[in-house]
Short mmCIF file of C-alpha atoms and ligand atoms in Angstrom, two decimals:
data_model
loop_
_atom_site.label_atom_id
_atom_site.label_comp_id
_atom_site.label_asym_id
_atom_site.label_seq_id
_atom_site.Cartn_x
_atom_site.Cartn_y
_atom_site.Cartn_z
CA MET T 2 116.11 111.80 89.28
CA ALA T 3 118.79 114.46 88.97
CA THR T 4 120.86 112.70 91.64
CA LEU T 5 121.39 109.70 89.37
CA GLU T 6 125.00 109.19 88.38
CA ALA T 7 123.87 108.95 84.76
CA HIS T 8 123.03 112.66 84.81
CA LYS T 9 126.74 113.43 85.13
CA HIS T 10 127.62 111.59 81.93
CA ILE T 11 125.45 113.19 79.28
CA SER T 12 126.60 113.14 75.67
CA PRO T 13 126.64 116.70 74.31
CA ASP T 14 125.55 115.30 70.95
CA SER T 15 122.53 113.24 71.93
CA GLY T 16 121.61 114.85 75.24
CA TYR T 17 121.42 111.34 76.74
CA PRO T 18 123.82 109.55 79.10
CA THR T 19 126.66 107.75 77.41
CA VAL T 20 126.04 104.74 79.67
CA LEU T 21 123.33 103.92 82.20
CA HIS T 22 124.56 101.84 85.12
CA PRO T 23 128.18 101.17 84.28
CA ASN T 24 130.81 99.78 86.56
CA PHE T 25 132.26 103.27 86.80
CA ASN T 26 129.41 104.16 89.14
CA PRO T 27 131.11 103.83 92.52
CA LYS T 28 127.80 103.96 94.39
CA ILE T 29 126.86 100.60 92.83
CA ARG T 30 130.29 99.03 92.47
CA ASN T 31 131.39 99.59 96.04
CA TRP T 32 128.26 98.47 97.86
CA THR T 33 128.24 95.16 99.72
CA PRO T 34 124.82 94.13 101.08
CA THR T 35 124.82 93.16 104.73
CA ASP T 36 122.13 90.46 104.66
CA PRO T 37 122.05 87.15 102.76
CA ILE T 38 119.49 86.21 100.10
CA ARG T 39 116.28 84.93 101.67
CA SER T 40 115.24 81.30 101.64
CA GLU T 41 111.70 80.16 101.02
CA ILE T 42 109.40 80.20 104.03
CA THR T 43 105.95 78.81 104.73
CA PRO T 44 103.94 81.74 106.00
CA PRO T 45 101.15 81.24 108.55
CA LYS T 46 97.73 80.38 107.10
CA ASP T 47 96.20 83.40 105.38
CA ARG T 48 93.80 85.15 107.77
CA ALA T 49 91.18 85.36 105.00
CA HIS T 50 90.75 81.59 105.40
CA PHE T 51 89.30 82.34 108.85
CA ALA T 52 86.76 84.87 107.52
CA ASP T 53 83.03 84.44 107.45
CA PRO T 54 82.25 83.94 103.71
CA ALA T 55 79.60 86.68 103.97
CA LYS T 56 82.00 88.88 105.98
CA SER T 57 79.13 89.48 108.39
CA ARG T 58 81.30 90.37 111.39
CA LEU T 59 82.82 93.27 109.45
CA LEU T 60 79.84 94.33 107.37
CA SER T 61 77.55 94.51 110.40
CA VAL T 62 79.58 97.51 111.61
CA ALA T 63 80.90 98.99 108.34
CA THR T 64 79.42 100.10 105.03
CA ALA T 65 81.11 98.73 101.91
CA THR T 66 80.71 100.63 98.65
CA ASP T 67 82.24 99.15 95.51
CA LEU T 68 84.02 101.87 93.52
CA THR T 69 84.16 100.00 90.21
CA GLU T 70 82.72 96.69 89.01
CA GLY T 71 85.93 94.71 89.21
CA ILE T 72 88.21 96.33 91.78
CA GLY T 73 88.20 98.62 94.81
CA THR T 74 85.80 99.01 97.73
CA LEU T 75 85.38 101.95 100.08
CA LEU T 76 84.76 100.94 103.68
CA SER T 77 83.16 103.60 105.85
CA GLY T 78 81.83 103.95 109.37
CA VAL T 79 84.72 102.18 111.11
CA GLN T 80 88.12 102.80 112.61
CA LEU T 81 90.58 100.04 111.73
CA SER T 82 92.06 100.50 115.18
CA GLN T 83 88.77 99.30 116.74
CA LEU T 84 88.28 96.13 114.67
CA THR T 85 88.32 92.76 116.43
CA PRO T 86 90.48 89.88 115.13
CA ASP T 87 87.34 88.31 113.58
CA GLN T 88 86.55 91.54 111.76
CA LEU T 89 90.14 91.81 110.53
CA ASP T 90 89.82 88.30 109.09
CA ASP T 91 86.69 89.40 107.21
CA LEU T 92 88.61 92.45 106.00
CA ALA T 93 91.36 90.19 104.60
CA LEU T 94 88.76 88.27 102.60
CA LEU T 95 87.22 91.48 101.30
CA VAL T 96 90.68 92.63 100.18
CA ALA T 97 91.43 89.28 98.51
CA GLU T 98 88.14 89.46 96.61
CA ARG T 99 88.07 93.17 95.72
CA GLY T 100 91.84 93.69 95.32
CA VAL T 101 92.00 96.90 97.35
CA VAL T 102 89.93 98.40 100.18
CA PHE T 103 90.02 102.09 101.12
CA LEU T 104 89.19 103.94 104.34
CA ARG T 105 89.32 107.63 105.23
CA GLY T 106 89.87 109.52 108.47
CA GLN T 107 91.70 106.74 110.28
CA ASP T 108 93.23 107.35 113.72
CA LEU T 109 96.02 104.78 113.40
CA ASP T 110 99.59 105.79 114.17
CA THR T 111 102.67 103.90 113.04
CA ALA T 112 102.89 101.72 116.15
CA GLY T 113 99.18 100.91 115.89
CA GLN T 114 99.54 100.11 112.20
CA VAL T 115 102.45 97.75 112.80
CA LYS T 116 100.55 95.98 115.58
CA LEU T 117 97.38 95.72 113.51
CA PHE T 118 99.20 94.43 110.45
CA SER T 119 101.00 91.75 112.46
CA HIS T 120 97.58 90.10 112.63
CA PHE T 121 97.89 89.26 108.93
CA GLY T 122 101.22 87.44 109.09
CA ILE T 123 104.96 87.91 109.32
CA LEU T 124 105.94 91.49 108.54
CA ASP T 125 108.02 91.70 105.37
CA LYS T 126 111.11 93.84 105.05
CA HIS T 127 111.83 95.66 101.79
CA PRO T 128 115.45 95.26 100.60
CA ALA T 129 116.00 98.97 101.30
CA GLN T 130 114.05 99.04 104.55
CA LYS T 131 116.13 100.05 107.55
CA ASN T 132 113.26 99.96 110.02
CA SER T 133 112.21 96.32 110.13
CA ALA T 134 108.55 97.09 110.75
CA HIS T 135 107.55 99.57 108.04
CA VAL T 136 108.74 101.51 105.02
CA THR T 137 108.20 105.20 104.24
CA ILE T 138 106.56 105.87 100.88
CA LYS T 139 107.01 109.23 99.16
CA GLY T 140 105.97 109.69 95.57
CA SER T 141 107.31 110.77 92.26
CA SER T 142 107.48 114.17 90.67
CA SER T 143 109.87 113.24 87.86
CA ASP T 144 108.78 112.65 84.28
CA TRP T 145 108.30 108.87 84.18
CA ARG T 146 108.20 108.93 80.37
CA GLN T 147 111.75 110.26 80.37
CA ASP T 148 113.20 108.39 83.38
CA ALA T 149 114.15 105.41 81.22
CA ALA T 150 116.85 107.57 79.65
CA TYR T 151 118.74 107.43 82.94
CA THR T 152 117.79 104.21 84.67
CA PRO T 153 116.50 100.88 83.34
CA TRP T 154 114.20 100.42 86.37
CA PRO T 155 110.72 101.83 85.71
CA GLN T 156 110.39 103.14 89.24
CA ALA T 157 106.98 104.70 88.60
CA GLY T 158 105.80 101.59 86.76
CA TRP T 159 102.95 99.23 87.57
CA HIS T 160 104.10 96.67 90.10
CA ALA T 161 103.13 94.28 92.83
CA ASP T 162 105.28 95.07 95.86
CA THR T 163 108.67 93.27 95.74
CA SER T 164 107.26 90.56 93.46
CA PHE T 165 110.83 89.32 92.90
CA GLU T 166 110.93 87.76 96.38
CA VAL T 167 110.68 83.98 96.68
CA ASN T 168 107.78 84.71 99.03
CA PRO T 169 106.35 87.93 97.58
CA PRO T 170 104.08 89.96 99.85
CA SER T 171 100.42 89.11 100.15
CA TYR T 172 98.80 92.12 101.83
CA SER T 173 100.13 95.68 102.03
CA LEU T 174 98.65 98.62 103.91
CA LEU T 175 99.56 102.23 103.18
CA ARG T 176 98.49 105.03 105.52
CA MET T 177 99.04 108.62 104.48
CA GLU T 178 100.58 110.98 107.04
CA ALA T 179 101.25 113.98 104.78
CA HIS T 180 99.83 114.74 101.38
CA PRO T 181 99.44 117.59 98.87
CA ASP T 182 95.88 118.78 98.25
CA VAL T 183 95.99 117.47 94.72
CA GLY T 184 98.24 114.99 92.90
CA GLY T 185 99.94 111.86 94.14
CA ASP T 186 96.96 109.55 93.56
CA THR T 187 97.60 105.82 93.51
CA ALA T 188 95.91 103.52 91.01
CA TRP T 189 95.40 99.77 91.18
CA VAL T 190 94.62 97.33 88.37
CA SER T 191 93.03 93.92 88.95
CA GLN T 192 95.17 91.00 87.83
CA TYR T 193 92.03 88.83 87.96
CA GLY T 194 90.53 91.24 85.43
CA LEU T 195 93.68 91.38 83.30
CA PHE T 196 93.64 87.60 82.98
CA ASP T 197 89.94 87.65 82.04
CA ALA T 198 90.58 90.30 79.40
CA LEU T 199 92.95 88.01 77.47
CA SER T 200 91.74 85.79 74.64
CA PRO T 201 91.67 82.05 75.48
CA ALA T 202 94.76 81.54 73.29
CA TYR T 203 96.75 84.18 75.18
CA GLN T 204 95.48 82.86 78.50
CA GLN T 205 96.87 79.46 77.55
CA LEU T 206 100.16 80.99 76.44
CA PHE T 207 100.72 82.83 79.72
CA GLU T 208 99.62 79.80 81.76
CA GLY T 209 102.49 77.83 80.24
CA LEU T 210 105.13 80.38 81.19
CA HIS T 211 107.20 81.55 84.14
CA ALA T 212 107.78 85.26 84.47
CA VAL T 213 111.23 86.40 85.55
CA HIS T 214 110.82 88.86 88.41
CA THR T 215 114.05 90.64 89.22
CA SER T 216 115.27 93.06 91.88
CA ARG T 217 118.43 93.74 89.87
CA LEU T 218 117.28 96.96 88.18
CA GLN T 219 115.76 98.30 91.36
CA TYR T 220 118.92 97.39 93.26
CA ASP T 221 121.09 99.61 91.06
CA THR T 222 118.60 102.45 91.09
CA ILE T 223 118.10 102.34 94.86
CA LEU T 224 121.83 102.77 95.32
CA ASP T 225 122.12 105.51 92.75
CA LEU T 226 118.90 107.45 93.28
CA TRP T 227 117.72 106.84 96.81
CA GLY T 228 121.17 107.02 98.39
CA VAL T 229 120.56 104.01 100.62
CA GLY T 230 122.14 100.61 100.36
CA PRO T 231 119.92 97.59 99.72
CA ASN T 232 120.26 95.07 102.56
CA ARG T 233 120.29 92.02 100.31
CA PRO T 234 121.97 91.12 97.01
CA PRO T 235 119.79 91.33 93.87
CA ILE T 236 117.84 88.23 92.82
CA ASP T 237 116.00 86.89 89.78
CA THR T 238 113.03 84.66 90.60
CA HIS T 239 110.90 82.59 88.24
CA HIS T 240 107.23 82.74 89.19
CA PRO T 241 104.24 81.34 87.26
CA ALA T 242 103.05 84.02 84.82
CA VAL T 243 99.53 83.13 85.91
CA ARG T 244 99.02 82.32 89.58
CA THR T 245 96.17 80.95 91.63
CA HIS T 246 95.06 83.01 94.58
CA PRO T 247 95.19 80.69 97.60
CA VAL T 248 92.05 82.14 99.21
CA THR T 249 89.71 82.95 96.33
CA GLY T 250 91.02 80.13 94.13
CA LEU T 251 90.97 82.50 91.15
CA LYS T 252 93.57 82.88 88.41
CA ALA T 253 95.45 86.17 88.21
CA LEU T 254 98.03 87.38 85.73
CA ASN T 255 101.37 87.54 87.53
CA VAL T 256 103.40 89.88 85.33
CA ASN T 257 104.21 93.48 86.15
CA GLU T 258 106.06 96.35 84.57
CA GLY T 259 108.18 97.20 87.61
CA PHE T 260 109.93 93.89 88.18
CA THR T 261 109.25 91.46 85.31
CA THR T 262 112.00 91.40 82.71
CA GLY T 263 110.92 88.45 80.59
CA PHE T 264 109.67 84.87 80.39
CA ALA T 265 111.92 81.96 81.25
CA GLU T 266 110.72 79.54 78.54
CA LEU T 267 110.91 81.98 75.60
CA LYS T 268 113.64 83.10 73.26
CA ARG T 269 114.81 86.64 73.88
CA VAL T 270 112.92 88.36 71.09
CA GLU T 271 109.73 86.41 71.86
CA SER T 272 110.09 87.34 75.49
CA ASP T 273 110.66 91.04 74.78
CA LYS T 274 107.61 91.26 72.53
CA LEU T 275 105.35 89.41 74.94
CA LEU T 276 106.52 91.56 77.84
CA ASP T 277 105.88 94.62 75.74
CA PHE T 278 102.34 93.37 75.17
CA ALA T 279 101.85 92.55 78.88
CA ASN T 280 102.93 96.05 79.90
CA TRP T 281 100.62 97.57 77.32
CA HIS T 282 97.83 95.30 78.54
CA ILE T 283 98.23 96.73 82.07
CA HIS T 284 98.42 100.34 80.87
CA ALA T 285 95.32 99.85 78.71
CA ALA T 286 93.25 98.41 81.56
CA ASP T 287 91.06 101.37 82.45
CA ASP T 288 88.12 98.97 82.77
CA GLN T 289 90.02 97.06 85.47
CA LEU T 290 91.38 100.09 87.32
CA VAL T 291 90.55 102.14 90.40
CA ARG T 292 92.26 105.45 91.19
CA TRP T 293 92.36 106.74 94.75
CA LYS T 294 92.69 110.34 95.88
CA TRP T 295 94.53 110.45 99.20
CA GLU T 296 93.96 112.63 102.24
CA VAL T 297 95.93 112.66 105.46
CA GLY T 298 94.54 109.73 107.49
CA SER T 299 93.46 107.76 104.41
CA VAL T 300 94.36 104.08 104.27
CA ALA T 301 94.49 101.56 101.46
CA MET T 302 94.93 97.85 102.03
CA TRP T 303 95.57 95.73 98.96
CA ASP T 304 96.43 92.23 97.91
CA ASN T 305 99.62 92.02 95.83
CA ARG T 306 98.62 88.57 94.54
CA CYS T 307 95.75 89.88 92.44
CA THR T 308 96.58 93.55 91.79
CA VAL T 309 99.32 95.82 90.51
CA HIS T 310 99.56 99.48 91.46
CA ARG T 311 101.48 102.65 90.80
CA VAL T 312 101.61 106.16 92.16
CA ILE T 313 100.55 108.59 89.47
CA PRO T 314 103.51 110.96 89.09
CA GLY T 315 102.65 114.60 89.68
CA ARG T 316 104.19 118.06 90.01
CA TYR T 317 103.73 118.41 93.76
CA GLU T 318 106.68 119.50 95.83
CA ALA T 319 109.04 116.76 96.97
CA GLY T 320 108.58 116.08 100.65
CA THR T 321 104.89 116.96 100.78
CA ARG T 322 103.77 113.34 100.38
CA ARG T 323 104.60 110.78 103.05
CA GLY T 324 102.97 107.46 103.81
CA VAL T 325 103.77 104.49 106.02
CA ARG T 326 103.52 101.04 104.46
CA THR T 327 103.42 97.69 106.19
CA THR T 328 103.52 94.41 104.31
CA VAL T 329 103.36 90.71 105.13
CA PHE T 330 104.92 87.70 103.40
CA GLY T 331 102.72 85.60 101.16
CA GLU T 332 103.04 82.05 99.87
CA LYS T 333 105.40 81.09 97.05
CA PRO T 334 103.26 81.75 93.95
CA PHE T 335 101.72 78.66 92.33
CA LEU T 336 99.34 77.83 89.50
CA ASP T 337 96.67 75.25 90.16
CA PRO T 338 95.65 74.04 86.68
CA ASN T 339 92.18 73.24 88.03
CA SER T 340 91.54 76.78 89.28
CA GLU T 341 89.16 79.04 87.38
CA SER T 342 89.20 82.65 86.24
CA ARG T 343 86.84 85.22 87.74
CA ASP T 344 84.73 85.27 84.58
CA GLU T 345 84.51 81.48 84.55
CA ARG T 346 83.41 81.47 88.17
CA GLU T 347 80.73 84.11 87.61
CA LYS T 348 79.36 82.19 84.65
CA ARG T 349 79.41 78.89 86.54
CA LEU T 350 77.64 80.39 89.57
CA LYS T 351 75.03 82.04 87.35
CA LYS T 352 74.36 78.74 85.60
CA GLU T 353 74.12 76.89 88.89
CA LYS T 354 71.70 79.53 90.19
CA GLU T 355 69.56 79.24 87.08
CA GLY T 356 69.49 75.46 87.44
CA GLU T 357 68.46 75.81 91.06
CA ASP T 358 65.76 78.35 90.19
CA THR T 359 64.39 76.05 87.49
CA ARG T 360 64.19 73.22 90.00
CA ASN T 361 62.43 75.59 92.43
CA GLY T 362 59.98 76.83 89.76
CA VAL T 363 61.43 80.37 89.46
CA ASN T 364 62.33 81.80 86.03
CA ALA T 365 65.46 83.77 85.16
CA ASN T 366 63.75 87.08 85.96
CA GLY T 367 63.27 86.03 89.53
CA ASN T 368 59.53 85.60 89.11
CA GLY T 369 57.22 82.63 89.20
CA THR T 370 57.24 80.58 86.00
CA ASP T 371 53.54 81.31 85.43
CA GLY T 372 54.48 84.90 84.30
CA GLY T 373 51.64 86.60 86.16
CA PRO T 374 51.04 90.32 86.65
CA GLY T 375 54.14 90.62 88.88
CA ASP T 376 56.49 90.12 85.90
CA ALA T 377 57.83 93.68 85.96
CA ASN T 378 60.86 92.93 83.77
CA LYS T 379 58.62 92.59 80.73
CA VAL T 380 57.45 96.20 81.18
CA ASN T 381 60.76 97.76 82.13
CA GLY T 382 62.54 96.87 78.87
CA SER T 383 65.32 99.43 79.14
FE1 LIG E 122 104.27 99.66 95.74
#
């Protein structure tokens, strides 16, 4: 953070910069992006639509262990590099359902990763990405609680990758090539779970709104902090504040700390307060969170349409953490008013199952309705 222009303009009285990203900053003022703003595209059909609903092609060769109830699954016993196209389709469905899937000890290299990820769609290109196929991810060892004094972009904040795009990314895959022994974990929060955790009144409120996702704050900070020029001009995009996942059909909150600056339909003060709540809601979501400790060769694949993530800032030495990320374009976010939340679906399926069991003469404990000696649930009360 010390390379930020704002560090050169500290008030001796307050200890804070006199201005944040003013026009005096030549790094921002003098930059002209080389590429135009993107137009909307229709990406190829999501590979998860081609999966076996039971994911049998993948799960016959790999062991899946859920790390928390609502998000995150560890997949072991396989090398991604050896998976067939059918198994990759099953993997996409697993990611869409569980939010993020982890693997350790992978033998992929960058070329292999790029080739593998092309299976999932058209490779995205981050505004600051010079190599069109992948982006290098480092980490953060600055004090994120203090960074806001120098830059309005919460660079260590919870985000879905480049959610400001007209076609924000669907899947991302990060593979770690160098990593400190401790520190630099990444955490993910389920946006399915965040929606479920709202009261019905707040669910309705968010469903009626569009969130403004902007690249403007990141644009300035990239120029100032990262020392590279963004390829495209900054944009502000209005996306539904609650979106429907095109594969699972589930509702997910579509607001994040990193790129959302407000709500299009609200007055400024209403918008600020609601955004403040939404950011708190994400930070308070330890029941919807999974935290991953990296090793060299570890991989995480996640779905940006139903999760947000952030690297947990640490004190490790700069340059000791390096990962390669590949990302593919997703659909333009939409809200299907007839879609259901994850909780609603679970309840509906449970009810349907109970109805079926009743018709088949099985009670809710999974036993025969005559309650004979096999009714173990009556004994095991705890
Ligand atoms: Fe990210």
